[in-house]
mmCIF file of C-alpha atoms in Angstrom:
data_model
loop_
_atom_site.group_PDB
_atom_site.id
_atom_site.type_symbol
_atom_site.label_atom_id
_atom_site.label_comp_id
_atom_site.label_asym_id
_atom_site.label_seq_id
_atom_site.Cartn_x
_atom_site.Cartn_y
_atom_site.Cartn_z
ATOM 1 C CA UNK T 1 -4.660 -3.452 115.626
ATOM 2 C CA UNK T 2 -7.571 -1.223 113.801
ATOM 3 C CA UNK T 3 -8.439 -1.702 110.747
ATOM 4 C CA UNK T 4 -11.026 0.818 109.000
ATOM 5 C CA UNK T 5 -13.158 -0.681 105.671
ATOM 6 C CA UNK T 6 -13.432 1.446 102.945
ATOM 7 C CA UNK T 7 -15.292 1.554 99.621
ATOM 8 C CA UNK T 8 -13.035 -0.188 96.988
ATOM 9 C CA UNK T 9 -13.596 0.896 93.431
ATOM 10 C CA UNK T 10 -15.635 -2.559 92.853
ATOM 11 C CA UNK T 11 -15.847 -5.404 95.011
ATOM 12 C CA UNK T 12 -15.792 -5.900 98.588
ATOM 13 C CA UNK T 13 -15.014 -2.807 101.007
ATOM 14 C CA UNK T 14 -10.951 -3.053 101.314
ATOM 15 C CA UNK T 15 -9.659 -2.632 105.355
ATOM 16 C CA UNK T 16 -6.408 -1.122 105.762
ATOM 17 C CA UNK T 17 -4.675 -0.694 109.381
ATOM 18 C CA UNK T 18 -5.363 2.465 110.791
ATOM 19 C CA UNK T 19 -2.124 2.632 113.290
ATOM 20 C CA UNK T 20 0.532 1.383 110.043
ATOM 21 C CA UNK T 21 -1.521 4.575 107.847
ATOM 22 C CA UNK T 22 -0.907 6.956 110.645
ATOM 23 C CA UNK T 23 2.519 5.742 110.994
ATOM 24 C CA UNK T 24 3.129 6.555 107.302
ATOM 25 C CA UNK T 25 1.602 9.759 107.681
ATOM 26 C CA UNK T 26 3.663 10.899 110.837
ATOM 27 C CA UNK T 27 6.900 9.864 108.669
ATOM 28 C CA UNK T 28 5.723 12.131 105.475
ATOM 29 C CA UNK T 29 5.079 15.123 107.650
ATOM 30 C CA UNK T 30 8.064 14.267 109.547
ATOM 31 C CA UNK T 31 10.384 15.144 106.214
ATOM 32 C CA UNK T 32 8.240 17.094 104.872
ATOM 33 C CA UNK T 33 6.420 19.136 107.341
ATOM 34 C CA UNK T 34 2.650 20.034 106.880
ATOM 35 C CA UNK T 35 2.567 22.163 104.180
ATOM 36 C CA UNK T 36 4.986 20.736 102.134
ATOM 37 C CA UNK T 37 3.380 17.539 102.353
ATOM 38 C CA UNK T 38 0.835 16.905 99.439
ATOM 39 C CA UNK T 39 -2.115 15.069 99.646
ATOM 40 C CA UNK T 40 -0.791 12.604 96.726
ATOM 41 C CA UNK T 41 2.519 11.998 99.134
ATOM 42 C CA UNK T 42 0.332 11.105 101.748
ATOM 43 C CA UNK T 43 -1.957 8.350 100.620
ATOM 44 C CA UNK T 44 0.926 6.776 98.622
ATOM 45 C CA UNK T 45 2.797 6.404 101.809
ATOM 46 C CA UNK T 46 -0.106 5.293 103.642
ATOM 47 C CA UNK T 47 -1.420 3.047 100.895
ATOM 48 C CA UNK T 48 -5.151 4.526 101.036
ATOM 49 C CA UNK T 49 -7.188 6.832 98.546
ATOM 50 C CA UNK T 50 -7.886 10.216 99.157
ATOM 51 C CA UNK T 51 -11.611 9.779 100.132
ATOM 52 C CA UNK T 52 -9.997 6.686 102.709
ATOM 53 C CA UNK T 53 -8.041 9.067 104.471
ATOM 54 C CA UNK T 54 -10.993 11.340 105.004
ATOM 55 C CA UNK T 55 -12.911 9.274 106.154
ATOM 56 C CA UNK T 56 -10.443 7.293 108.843
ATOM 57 C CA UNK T 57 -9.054 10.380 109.852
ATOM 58 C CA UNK T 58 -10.818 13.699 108.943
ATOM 59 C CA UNK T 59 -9.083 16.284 106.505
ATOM 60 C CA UNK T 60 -5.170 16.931 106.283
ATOM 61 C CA UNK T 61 -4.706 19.142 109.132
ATOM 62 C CA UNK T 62 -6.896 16.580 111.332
ATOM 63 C CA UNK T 63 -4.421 13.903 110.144
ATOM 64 C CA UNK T 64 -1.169 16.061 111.335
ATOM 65 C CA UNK T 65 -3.049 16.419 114.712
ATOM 66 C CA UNK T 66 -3.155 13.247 115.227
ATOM 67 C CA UNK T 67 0.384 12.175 113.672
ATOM 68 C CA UNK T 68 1.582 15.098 116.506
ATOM 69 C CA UNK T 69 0.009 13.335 118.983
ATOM 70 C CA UNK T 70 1.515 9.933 118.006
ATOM 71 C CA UNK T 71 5.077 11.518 117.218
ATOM 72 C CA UNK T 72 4.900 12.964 121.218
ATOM 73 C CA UNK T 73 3.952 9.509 122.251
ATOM 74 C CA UNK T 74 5.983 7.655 120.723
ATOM 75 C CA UNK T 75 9.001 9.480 119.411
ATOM 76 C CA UNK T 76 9.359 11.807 122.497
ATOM 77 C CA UNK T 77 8.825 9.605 125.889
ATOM 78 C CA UNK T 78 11.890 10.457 127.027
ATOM 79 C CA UNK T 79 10.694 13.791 127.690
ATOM 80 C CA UNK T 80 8.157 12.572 130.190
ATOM 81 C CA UNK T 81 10.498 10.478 132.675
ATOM 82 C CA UNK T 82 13.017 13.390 132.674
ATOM 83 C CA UNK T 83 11.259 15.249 134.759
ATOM 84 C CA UNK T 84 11.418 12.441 137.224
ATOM 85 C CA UNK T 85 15.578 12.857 137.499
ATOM 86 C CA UNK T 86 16.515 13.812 141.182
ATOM 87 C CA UNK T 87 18.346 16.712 140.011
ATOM 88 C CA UNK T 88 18.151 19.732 137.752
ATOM 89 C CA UNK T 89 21.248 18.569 136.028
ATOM 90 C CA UNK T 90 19.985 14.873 135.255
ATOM 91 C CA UNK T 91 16.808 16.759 134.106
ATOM 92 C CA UNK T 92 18.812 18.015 131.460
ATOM 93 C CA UNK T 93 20.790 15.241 130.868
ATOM 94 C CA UNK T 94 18.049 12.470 130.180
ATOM 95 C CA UNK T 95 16.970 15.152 127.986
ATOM 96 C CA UNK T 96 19.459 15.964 125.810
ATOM 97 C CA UNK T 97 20.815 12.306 125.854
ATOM 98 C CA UNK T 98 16.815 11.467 124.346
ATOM 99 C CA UNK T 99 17.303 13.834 121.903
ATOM 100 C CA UNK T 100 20.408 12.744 120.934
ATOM 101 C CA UNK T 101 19.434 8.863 120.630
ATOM 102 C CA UNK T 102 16.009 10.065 118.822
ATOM 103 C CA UNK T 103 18.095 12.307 116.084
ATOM 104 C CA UNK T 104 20.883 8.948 115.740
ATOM 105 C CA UNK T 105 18.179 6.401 114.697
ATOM 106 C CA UNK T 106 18.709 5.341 111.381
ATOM 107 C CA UNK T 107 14.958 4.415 110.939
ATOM 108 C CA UNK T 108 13.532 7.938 111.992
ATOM 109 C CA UNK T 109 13.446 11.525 110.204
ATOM 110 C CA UNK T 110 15.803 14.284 111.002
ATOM 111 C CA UNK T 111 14.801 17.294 113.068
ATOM 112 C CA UNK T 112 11.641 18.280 115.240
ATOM 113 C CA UNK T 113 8.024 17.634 113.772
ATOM 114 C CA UNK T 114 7.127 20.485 115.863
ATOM 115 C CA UNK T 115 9.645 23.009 114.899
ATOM 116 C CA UNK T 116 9.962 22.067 111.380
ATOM 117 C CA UNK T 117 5.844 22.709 111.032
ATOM 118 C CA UNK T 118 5.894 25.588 113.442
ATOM 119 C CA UNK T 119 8.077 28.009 110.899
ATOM 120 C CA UNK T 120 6.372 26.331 107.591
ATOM 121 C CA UNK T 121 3.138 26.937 108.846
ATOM 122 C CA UNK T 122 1.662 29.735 106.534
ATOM 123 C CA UNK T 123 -1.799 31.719 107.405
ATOM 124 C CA UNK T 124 -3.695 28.703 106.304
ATOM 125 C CA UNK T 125 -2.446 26.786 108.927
ATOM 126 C CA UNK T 126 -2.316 29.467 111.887
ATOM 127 C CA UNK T 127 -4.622 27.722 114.290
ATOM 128 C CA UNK T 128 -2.303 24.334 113.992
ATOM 129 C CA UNK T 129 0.904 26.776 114.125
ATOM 130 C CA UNK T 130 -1.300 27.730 117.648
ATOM 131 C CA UNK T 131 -1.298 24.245 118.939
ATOM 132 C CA UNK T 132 1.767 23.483 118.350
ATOM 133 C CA UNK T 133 3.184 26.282 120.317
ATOM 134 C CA UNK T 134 0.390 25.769 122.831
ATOM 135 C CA UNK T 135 1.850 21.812 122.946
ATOM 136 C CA UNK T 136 5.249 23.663 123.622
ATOM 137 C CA UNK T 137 4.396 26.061 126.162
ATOM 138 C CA UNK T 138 3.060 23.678 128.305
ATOM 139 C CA UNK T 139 6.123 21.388 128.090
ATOM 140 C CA UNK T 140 8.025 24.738 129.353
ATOM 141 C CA UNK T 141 6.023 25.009 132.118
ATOM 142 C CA UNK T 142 6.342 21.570 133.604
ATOM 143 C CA UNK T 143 10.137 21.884 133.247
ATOM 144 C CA UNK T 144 10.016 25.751 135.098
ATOM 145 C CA UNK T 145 7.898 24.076 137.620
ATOM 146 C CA UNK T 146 11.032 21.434 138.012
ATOM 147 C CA UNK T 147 13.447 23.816 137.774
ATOM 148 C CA UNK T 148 11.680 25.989 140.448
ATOM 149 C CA UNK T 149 11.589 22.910 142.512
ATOM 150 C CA UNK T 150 15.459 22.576 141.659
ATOM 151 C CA UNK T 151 15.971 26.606 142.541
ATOM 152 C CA UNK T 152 14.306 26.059 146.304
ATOM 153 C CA UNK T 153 16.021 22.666 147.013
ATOM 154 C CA UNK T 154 19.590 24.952 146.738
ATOM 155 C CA UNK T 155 20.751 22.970 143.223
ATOM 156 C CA UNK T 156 21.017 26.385 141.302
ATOM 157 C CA UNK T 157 23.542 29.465 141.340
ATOM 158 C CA UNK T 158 22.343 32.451 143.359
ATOM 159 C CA UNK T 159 20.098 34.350 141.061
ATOM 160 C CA UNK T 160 19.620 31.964 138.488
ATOM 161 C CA UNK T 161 15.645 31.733 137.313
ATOM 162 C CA UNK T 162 13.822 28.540 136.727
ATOM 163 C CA UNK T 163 12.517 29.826 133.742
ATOM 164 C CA UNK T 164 15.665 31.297 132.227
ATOM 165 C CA UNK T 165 17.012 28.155 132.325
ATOM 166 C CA UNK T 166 13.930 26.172 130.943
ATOM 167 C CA UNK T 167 14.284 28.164 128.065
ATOM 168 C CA UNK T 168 18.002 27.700 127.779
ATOM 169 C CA UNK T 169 17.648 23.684 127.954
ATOM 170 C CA UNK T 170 14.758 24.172 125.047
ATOM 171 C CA UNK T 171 16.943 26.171 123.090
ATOM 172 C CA UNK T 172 19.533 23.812 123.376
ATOM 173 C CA UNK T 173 16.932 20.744 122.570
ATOM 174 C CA UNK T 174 15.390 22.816 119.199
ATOM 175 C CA UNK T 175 19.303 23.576 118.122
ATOM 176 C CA UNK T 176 19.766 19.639 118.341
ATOM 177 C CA UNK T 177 17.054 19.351 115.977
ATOM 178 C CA UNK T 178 17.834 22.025 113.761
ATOM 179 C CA UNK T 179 21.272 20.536 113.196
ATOM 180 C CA UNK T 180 20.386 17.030 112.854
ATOM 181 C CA UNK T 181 18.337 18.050 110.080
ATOM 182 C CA UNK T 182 21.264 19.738 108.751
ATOM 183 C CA UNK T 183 23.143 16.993 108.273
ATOM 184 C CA UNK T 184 25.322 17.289 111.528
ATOM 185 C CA UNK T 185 27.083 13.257 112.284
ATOM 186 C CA UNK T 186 26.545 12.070 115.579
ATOM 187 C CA UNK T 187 29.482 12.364 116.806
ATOM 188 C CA UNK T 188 29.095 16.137 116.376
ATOM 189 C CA UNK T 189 25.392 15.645 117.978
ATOM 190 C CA UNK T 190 27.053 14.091 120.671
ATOM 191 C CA UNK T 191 29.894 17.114 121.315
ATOM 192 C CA UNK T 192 26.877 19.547 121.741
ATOM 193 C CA UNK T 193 25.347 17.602 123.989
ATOM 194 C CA UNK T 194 28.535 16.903 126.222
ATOM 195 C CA UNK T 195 29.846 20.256 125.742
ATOM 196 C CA UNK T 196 26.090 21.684 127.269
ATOM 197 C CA UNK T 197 26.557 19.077 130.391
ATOM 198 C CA UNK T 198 30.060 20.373 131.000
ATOM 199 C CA UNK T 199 28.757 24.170 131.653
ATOM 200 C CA UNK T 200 25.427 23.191 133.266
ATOM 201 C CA UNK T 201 25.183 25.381 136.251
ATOM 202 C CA UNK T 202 25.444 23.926 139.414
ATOM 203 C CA UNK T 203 25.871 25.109 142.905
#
């Protein structure tokens, strides 16, 4: 655990725990997305002051960098070990079946921290609209470099492209999101997800 000491208004410096603050923070953005998410919300939920935060963790768009980084960690590890699935299709199914469990949790958020910042994001915020797709585009390629993989080992239809599908399986991933944070139930979660296994293409 690390814990930062900060100026209290009289007294002794008061130490708050860096990864619980960050926590907080990821959670705010989560509903609220960067730029909806004031400064005010922020160090209420993390229990700091204003010049605390800078100080621990740089300026507000600092902060979301590093609540991204924790919310990919954390949130989306499932992502990682799909790739790892001996076919395509179980590619796409530990996938979708992450998403899924993610978007059911009753403790976390609805929707995508990435997406939901990626269309708020006004010209203030273009270069951390740019990472974010950056972040993105380089989860595409990894999963068109599987898919390729997939393609030459025979597991895909006769002119099918690796990265047509890539970008059919993120599509389906960001409308998971986008309707979780809709209000869709789980049980209607679940249908799109067994409904996009059903007409996965195989060979």
């Amino acid at each position: 655990m690390e814990t930062v000491a900060t100026p209290a208004a009289k007294g002794r410096p008061r130490e708050f725990d860096v990864d619980q603050a960050l926590a907080a923070a990821l959670r705010v953005f989560w509903q609220r997305g960067f730029e909806s998410a004031s400064m005010a919300e922020l160090t209420e939920a993390m229990g700091i002051t204003k010049p605390s935060l800078y100080a621990a963790f740089g300026n507000k768009e600092a902060l979301f960098r590093k609540a991204l980084d924790l919310y990919e960690r954390e949130k989306l590890g499932y992502m990682r070990t799909a790739l790892e699935a001996p076919t395509a299709r179980g590619v796409a199914e530990r996938l979708l079946f992450g998403a899924l469990e993610m978007q059911s949790s009753s403790c976390d958020p609805k929707g995508c921290l990435g997406v939901i910042s990626s269309v708020a994001c006004g010209a203030e915020a273009e270069g951390l609209r740019s990472d974010i797709i950056a972040r993105r585009a380089s989860s595409q390629r990894a999963l068109v470099q599987r898919f390729e993989r997939a393609r030459q080992d025979g597991e895909l239809p006769e002119g099918l492209e690796a990265e047509g599908l890539a970008r059919y399986l993120l599509a389906l991933l960001q409308g998971l999101s986008l309707q979780a944070g809709a209000g869709a139930s789980c049980d209607q979660l679940r249908l799109l997800v067994e409904t996009s296994l059903q007409v996965w293409p195989t060979r």
